[in-house]
Tab-separated table of C-alpha atoms in Angstrom:
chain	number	residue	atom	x	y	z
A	1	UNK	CA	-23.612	5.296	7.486
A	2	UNK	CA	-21.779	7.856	9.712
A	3	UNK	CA	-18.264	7.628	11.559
A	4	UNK	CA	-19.633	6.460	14.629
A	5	UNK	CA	-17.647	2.722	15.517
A	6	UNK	CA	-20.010	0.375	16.467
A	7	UNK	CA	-17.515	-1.535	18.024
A	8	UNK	CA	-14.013	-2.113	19.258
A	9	UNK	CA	-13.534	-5.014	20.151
A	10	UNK	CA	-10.060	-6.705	19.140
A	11	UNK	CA	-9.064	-3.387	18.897
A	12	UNK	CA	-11.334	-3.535	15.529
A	13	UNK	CA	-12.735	0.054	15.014
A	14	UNK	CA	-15.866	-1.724	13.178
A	15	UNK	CA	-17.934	1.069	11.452
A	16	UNK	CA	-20.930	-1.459	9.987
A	17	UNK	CA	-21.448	-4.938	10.090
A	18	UNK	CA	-23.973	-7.574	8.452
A	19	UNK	CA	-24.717	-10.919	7.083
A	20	UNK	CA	-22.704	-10.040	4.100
A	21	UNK	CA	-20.274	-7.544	4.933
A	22	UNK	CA	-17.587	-5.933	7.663
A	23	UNK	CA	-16.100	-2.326	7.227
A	24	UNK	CA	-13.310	-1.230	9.243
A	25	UNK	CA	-11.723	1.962	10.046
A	26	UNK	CA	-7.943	0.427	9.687
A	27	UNK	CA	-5.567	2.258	11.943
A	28	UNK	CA	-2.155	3.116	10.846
A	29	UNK	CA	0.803	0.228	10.855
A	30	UNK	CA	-2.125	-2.586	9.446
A	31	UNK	CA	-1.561	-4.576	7.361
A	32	UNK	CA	-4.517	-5.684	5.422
A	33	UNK	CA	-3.506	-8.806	4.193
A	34	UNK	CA	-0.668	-11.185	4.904
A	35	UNK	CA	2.550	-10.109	2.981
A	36	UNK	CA	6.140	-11.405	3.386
A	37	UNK	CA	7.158	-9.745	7.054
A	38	UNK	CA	4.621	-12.497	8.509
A	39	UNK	CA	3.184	-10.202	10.537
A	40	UNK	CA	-0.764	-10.629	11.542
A	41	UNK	CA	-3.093	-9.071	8.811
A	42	UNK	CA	-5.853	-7.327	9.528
A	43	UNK	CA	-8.037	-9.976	7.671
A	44	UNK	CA	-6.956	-12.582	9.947
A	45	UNK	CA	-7.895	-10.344	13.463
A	46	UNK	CA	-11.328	-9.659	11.841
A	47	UNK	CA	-11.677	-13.359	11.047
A	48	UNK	CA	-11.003	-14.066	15.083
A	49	UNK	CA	-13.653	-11.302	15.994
A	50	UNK	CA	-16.558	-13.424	13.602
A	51	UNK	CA	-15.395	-16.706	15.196
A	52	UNK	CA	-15.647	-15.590	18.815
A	53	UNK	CA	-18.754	-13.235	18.260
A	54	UNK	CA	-20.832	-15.820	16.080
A	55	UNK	CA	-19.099	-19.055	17.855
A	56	UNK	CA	-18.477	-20.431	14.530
A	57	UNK	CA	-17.203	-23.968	14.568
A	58	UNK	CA	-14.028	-24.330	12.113
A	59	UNK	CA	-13.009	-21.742	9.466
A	60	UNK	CA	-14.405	-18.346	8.744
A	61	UNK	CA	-14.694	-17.326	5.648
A	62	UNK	CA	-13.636	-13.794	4.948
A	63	UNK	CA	-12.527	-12.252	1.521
A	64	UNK	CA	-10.414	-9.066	0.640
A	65	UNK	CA	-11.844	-6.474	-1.899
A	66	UNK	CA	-9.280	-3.885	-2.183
A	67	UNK	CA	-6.578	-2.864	0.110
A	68	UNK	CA	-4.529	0.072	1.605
A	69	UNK	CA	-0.826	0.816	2.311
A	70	UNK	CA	0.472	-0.573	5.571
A	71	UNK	CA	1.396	3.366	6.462
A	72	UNK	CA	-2.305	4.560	5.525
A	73	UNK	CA	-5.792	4.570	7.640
A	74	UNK	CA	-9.429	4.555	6.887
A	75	UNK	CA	-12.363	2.646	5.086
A	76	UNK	CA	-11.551	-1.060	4.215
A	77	UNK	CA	-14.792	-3.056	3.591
A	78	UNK	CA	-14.579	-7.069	3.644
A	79	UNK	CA	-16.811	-9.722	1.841
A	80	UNK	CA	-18.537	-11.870	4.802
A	81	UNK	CA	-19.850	-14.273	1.941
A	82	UNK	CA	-18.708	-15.944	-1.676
A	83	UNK	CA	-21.610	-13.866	-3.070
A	84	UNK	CA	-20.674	-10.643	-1.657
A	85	UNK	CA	-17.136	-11.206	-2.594
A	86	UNK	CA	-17.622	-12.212	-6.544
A	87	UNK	CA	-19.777	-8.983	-6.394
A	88	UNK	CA	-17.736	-6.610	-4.362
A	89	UNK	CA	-14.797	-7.533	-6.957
A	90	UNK	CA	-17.056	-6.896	-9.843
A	91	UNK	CA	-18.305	-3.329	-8.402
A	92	UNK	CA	-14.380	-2.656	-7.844
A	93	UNK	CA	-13.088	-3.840	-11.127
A	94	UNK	CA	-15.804	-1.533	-13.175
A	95	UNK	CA	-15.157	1.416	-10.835
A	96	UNK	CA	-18.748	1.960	-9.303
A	97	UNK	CA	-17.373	2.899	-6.069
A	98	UNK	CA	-16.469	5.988	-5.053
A	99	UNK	CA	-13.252	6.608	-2.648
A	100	UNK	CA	-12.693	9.942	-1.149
A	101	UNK	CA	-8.990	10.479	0.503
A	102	UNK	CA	-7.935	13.049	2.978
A	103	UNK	CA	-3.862	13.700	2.915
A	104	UNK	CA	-1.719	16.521	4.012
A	105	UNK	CA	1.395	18.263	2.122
A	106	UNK	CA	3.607	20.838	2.889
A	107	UNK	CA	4.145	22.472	-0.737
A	108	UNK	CA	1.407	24.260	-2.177
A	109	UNK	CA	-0.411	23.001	-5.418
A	110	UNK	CA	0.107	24.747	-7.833
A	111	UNK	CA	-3.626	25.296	-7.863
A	112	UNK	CA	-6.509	25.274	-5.292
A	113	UNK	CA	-7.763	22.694	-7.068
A	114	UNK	CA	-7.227	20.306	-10.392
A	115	UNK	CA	-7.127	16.757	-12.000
A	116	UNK	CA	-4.028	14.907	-12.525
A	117	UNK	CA	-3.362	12.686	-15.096
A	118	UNK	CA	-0.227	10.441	-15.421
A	119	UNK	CA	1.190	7.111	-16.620
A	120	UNK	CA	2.169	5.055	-13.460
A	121	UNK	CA	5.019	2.332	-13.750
A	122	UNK	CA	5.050	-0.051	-11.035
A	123	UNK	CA	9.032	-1.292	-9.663
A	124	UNK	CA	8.558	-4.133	-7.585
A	125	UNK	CA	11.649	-4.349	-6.647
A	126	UNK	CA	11.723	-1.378	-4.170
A	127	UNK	CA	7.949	-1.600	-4.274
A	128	UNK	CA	7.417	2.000	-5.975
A	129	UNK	CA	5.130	3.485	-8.332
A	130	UNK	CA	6.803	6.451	-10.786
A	131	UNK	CA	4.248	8.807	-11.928
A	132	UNK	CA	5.030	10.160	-15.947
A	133	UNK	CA	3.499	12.622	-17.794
A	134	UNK	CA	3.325	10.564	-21.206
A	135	UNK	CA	2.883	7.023	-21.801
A	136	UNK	CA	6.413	4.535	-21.250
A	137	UNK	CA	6.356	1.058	-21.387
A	138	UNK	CA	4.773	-1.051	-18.908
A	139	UNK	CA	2.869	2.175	-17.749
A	140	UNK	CA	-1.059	2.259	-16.612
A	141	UNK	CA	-2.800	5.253	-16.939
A	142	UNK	CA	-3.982	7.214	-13.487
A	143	UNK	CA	-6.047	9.750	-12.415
A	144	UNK	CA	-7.489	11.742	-9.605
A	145	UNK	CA	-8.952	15.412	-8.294
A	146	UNK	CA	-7.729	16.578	-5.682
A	147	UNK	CA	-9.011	20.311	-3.362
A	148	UNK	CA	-7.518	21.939	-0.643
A	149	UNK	CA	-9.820	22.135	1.868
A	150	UNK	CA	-7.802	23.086	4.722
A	151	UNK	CA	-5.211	25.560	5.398
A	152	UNK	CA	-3.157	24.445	8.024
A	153	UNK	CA	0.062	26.933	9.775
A	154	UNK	CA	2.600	24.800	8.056
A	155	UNK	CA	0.507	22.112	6.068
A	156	UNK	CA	-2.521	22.386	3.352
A	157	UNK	CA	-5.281	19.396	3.772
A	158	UNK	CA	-6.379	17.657	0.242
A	159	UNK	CA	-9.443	16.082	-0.262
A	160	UNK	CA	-8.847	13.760	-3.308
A	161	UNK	CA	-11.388	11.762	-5.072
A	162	UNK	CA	-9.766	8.750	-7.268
A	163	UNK	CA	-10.684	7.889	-10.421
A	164	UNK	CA	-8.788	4.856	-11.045
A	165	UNK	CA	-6.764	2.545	-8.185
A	166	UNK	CA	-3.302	1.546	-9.249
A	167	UNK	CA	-0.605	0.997	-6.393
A	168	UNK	CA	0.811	3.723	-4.865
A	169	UNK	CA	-1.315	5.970	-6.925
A	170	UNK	CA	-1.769	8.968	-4.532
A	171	UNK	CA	1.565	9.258	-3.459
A	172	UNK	CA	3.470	9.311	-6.728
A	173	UNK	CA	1.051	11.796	-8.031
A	174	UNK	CA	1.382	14.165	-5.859
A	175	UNK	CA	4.985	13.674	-5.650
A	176	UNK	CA	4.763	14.107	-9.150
A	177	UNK	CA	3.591	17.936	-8.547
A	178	UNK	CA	5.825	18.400	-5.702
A	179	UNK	CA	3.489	17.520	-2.879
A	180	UNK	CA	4.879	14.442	-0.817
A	181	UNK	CA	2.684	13.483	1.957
A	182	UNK	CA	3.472	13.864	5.257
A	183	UNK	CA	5.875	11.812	6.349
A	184	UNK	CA	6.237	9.695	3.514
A	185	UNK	CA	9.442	9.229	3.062
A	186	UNK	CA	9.216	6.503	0.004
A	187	UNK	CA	7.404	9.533	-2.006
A	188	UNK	CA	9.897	12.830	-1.200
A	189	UNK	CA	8.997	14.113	2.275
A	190	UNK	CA	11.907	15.257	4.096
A	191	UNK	CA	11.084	13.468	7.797
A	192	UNK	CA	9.194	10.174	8.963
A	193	UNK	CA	5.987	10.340	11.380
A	194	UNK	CA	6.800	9.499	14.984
A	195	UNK	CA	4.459	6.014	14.278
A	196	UNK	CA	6.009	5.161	11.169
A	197	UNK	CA	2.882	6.228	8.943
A	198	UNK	CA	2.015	8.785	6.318
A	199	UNK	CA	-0.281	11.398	6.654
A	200	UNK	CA	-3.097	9.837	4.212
A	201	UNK	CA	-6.345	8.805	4.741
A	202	UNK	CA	-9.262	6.865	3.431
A	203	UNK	CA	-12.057	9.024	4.397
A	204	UNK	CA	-14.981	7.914	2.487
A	205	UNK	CA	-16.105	5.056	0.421
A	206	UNK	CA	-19.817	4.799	-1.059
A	207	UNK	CA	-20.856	1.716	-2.790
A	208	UNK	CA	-23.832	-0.734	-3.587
A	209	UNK	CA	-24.258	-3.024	-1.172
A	210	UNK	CA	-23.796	-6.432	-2.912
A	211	UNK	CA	-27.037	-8.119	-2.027
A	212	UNK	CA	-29.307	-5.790	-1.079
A	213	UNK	CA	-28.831	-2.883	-3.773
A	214	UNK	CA	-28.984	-0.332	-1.031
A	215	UNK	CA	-26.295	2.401	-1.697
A	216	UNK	CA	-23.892	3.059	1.747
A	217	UNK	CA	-21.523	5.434	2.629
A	218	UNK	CA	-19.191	4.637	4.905
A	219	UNK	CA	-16.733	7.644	6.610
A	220	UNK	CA	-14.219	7.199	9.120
A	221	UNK	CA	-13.052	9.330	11.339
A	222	UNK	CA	-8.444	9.988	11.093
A	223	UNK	CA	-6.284	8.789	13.296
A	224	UNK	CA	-5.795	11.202	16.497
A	225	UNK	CA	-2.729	13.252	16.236
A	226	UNK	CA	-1.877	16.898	16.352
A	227	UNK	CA	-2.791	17.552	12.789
A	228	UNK	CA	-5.723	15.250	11.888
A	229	UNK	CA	-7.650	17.011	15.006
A	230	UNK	CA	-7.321	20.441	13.801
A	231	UNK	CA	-9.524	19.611	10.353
């Protein structure tokens, strides 16, 4: 499965669609499910683009695998059916997908590329992840490999491939090593983006596809700004 949307509608970039599944490119500012500020969740817009397209009498069913920060873009996949969602979940949990992430930093790495391995403590009250180096209480262990693949005049593009998915997990790490993304200002970077986001983005997610076996990979295209259109 390529980039190409095969639909807009609802202002849904939709980049595959079938009796068991929905994958959407998410733009930045989405949230992708209901949280505490009330505002509409993504789940809920997609649920109103099944009703009207399918005229589906009464509730929709529609459940969420995994989600992304509110500040981030890219590849979120949705469960269509019960089936698809008990084995979506199960696919997640065991790590048999495979999530690719574009971001770009200011700082140089201090290497072109690498893997990075901390302990990550979750703070809910300012809703924070701290990335250690060794093991403290209440810590999960996290990892990732990450390559620069672009050189930018000010800016240097990671591609980062995770290994495990705990909250926050790409931006404390690379906080961690002195890389804050783009204009995330909850992880070190000195200045917001104009639209409130970060410059992170879920490129690339292949999986199974829960009924029939088939492997997919899904890519979406990043937002357009300045930067994203110069990769």
């Amino acid at each position: 499965m390529t980039e190409k949307i095969i639909s807009n509608k609802s202002n849904l970039q939709i980049l595959h669609e079938d009796n068991h599944i929905i994958v959407i490119n998410k733009r930045v500012g989405d949230i992708v499910q209901g949280d505490k500020t009330g505002d509409k969740p993504l789940s809920d817009v997609v649920k109103e683009y099944i009703k009207e397209k399918y005229s589906k009498p009464g509730d929709v069913f529609l459940g969420v695998v995994h989600r992304l920060d509110r500040p981030t873009s890219g590849v979120v996949i949705f469960a269509k059916t019960s089936k698809a969602l008990e084995r979506l979940n199960a696919s997640f949990k065991n790590r048999e997908t495979q999530k690719t992430y574009w971001a770009v930093v200011k700082n140089y790495p201090s290497k072109e590329k690498d893997t990075l391995t901390h302990f990550l403590k979750r703070n809910s009250k300012n809703n924070t992840s701290r990335a250690h180096i060794k093991e403290v209480p209440e810590s999960k262990p996290a990892s990732l490999s990450y390559q620069i693949i672009k050189k930018l005049d000010h800016y240097f593009v990671l591609e980062i491939d995770l290994h495990t998915g705990r909250h926050h997990q790409i931006r404390a790490q690379l906080q961690a090593i002195g890389c804050p993304i783009k204009g995330d200002l909850k992880y070190g970077f000195d200045r917001s983006n104009p639209d409130g986001g970060i410059h992170l983005h879920a490129k690339k997610l292949i999986l199974k596809h829960p009924v029939s076996k088939e492997i997919f990979t899904f890519i979406a295209s990043p937002p357009k700004d300045a930067l994203w259109d110069l990769i």
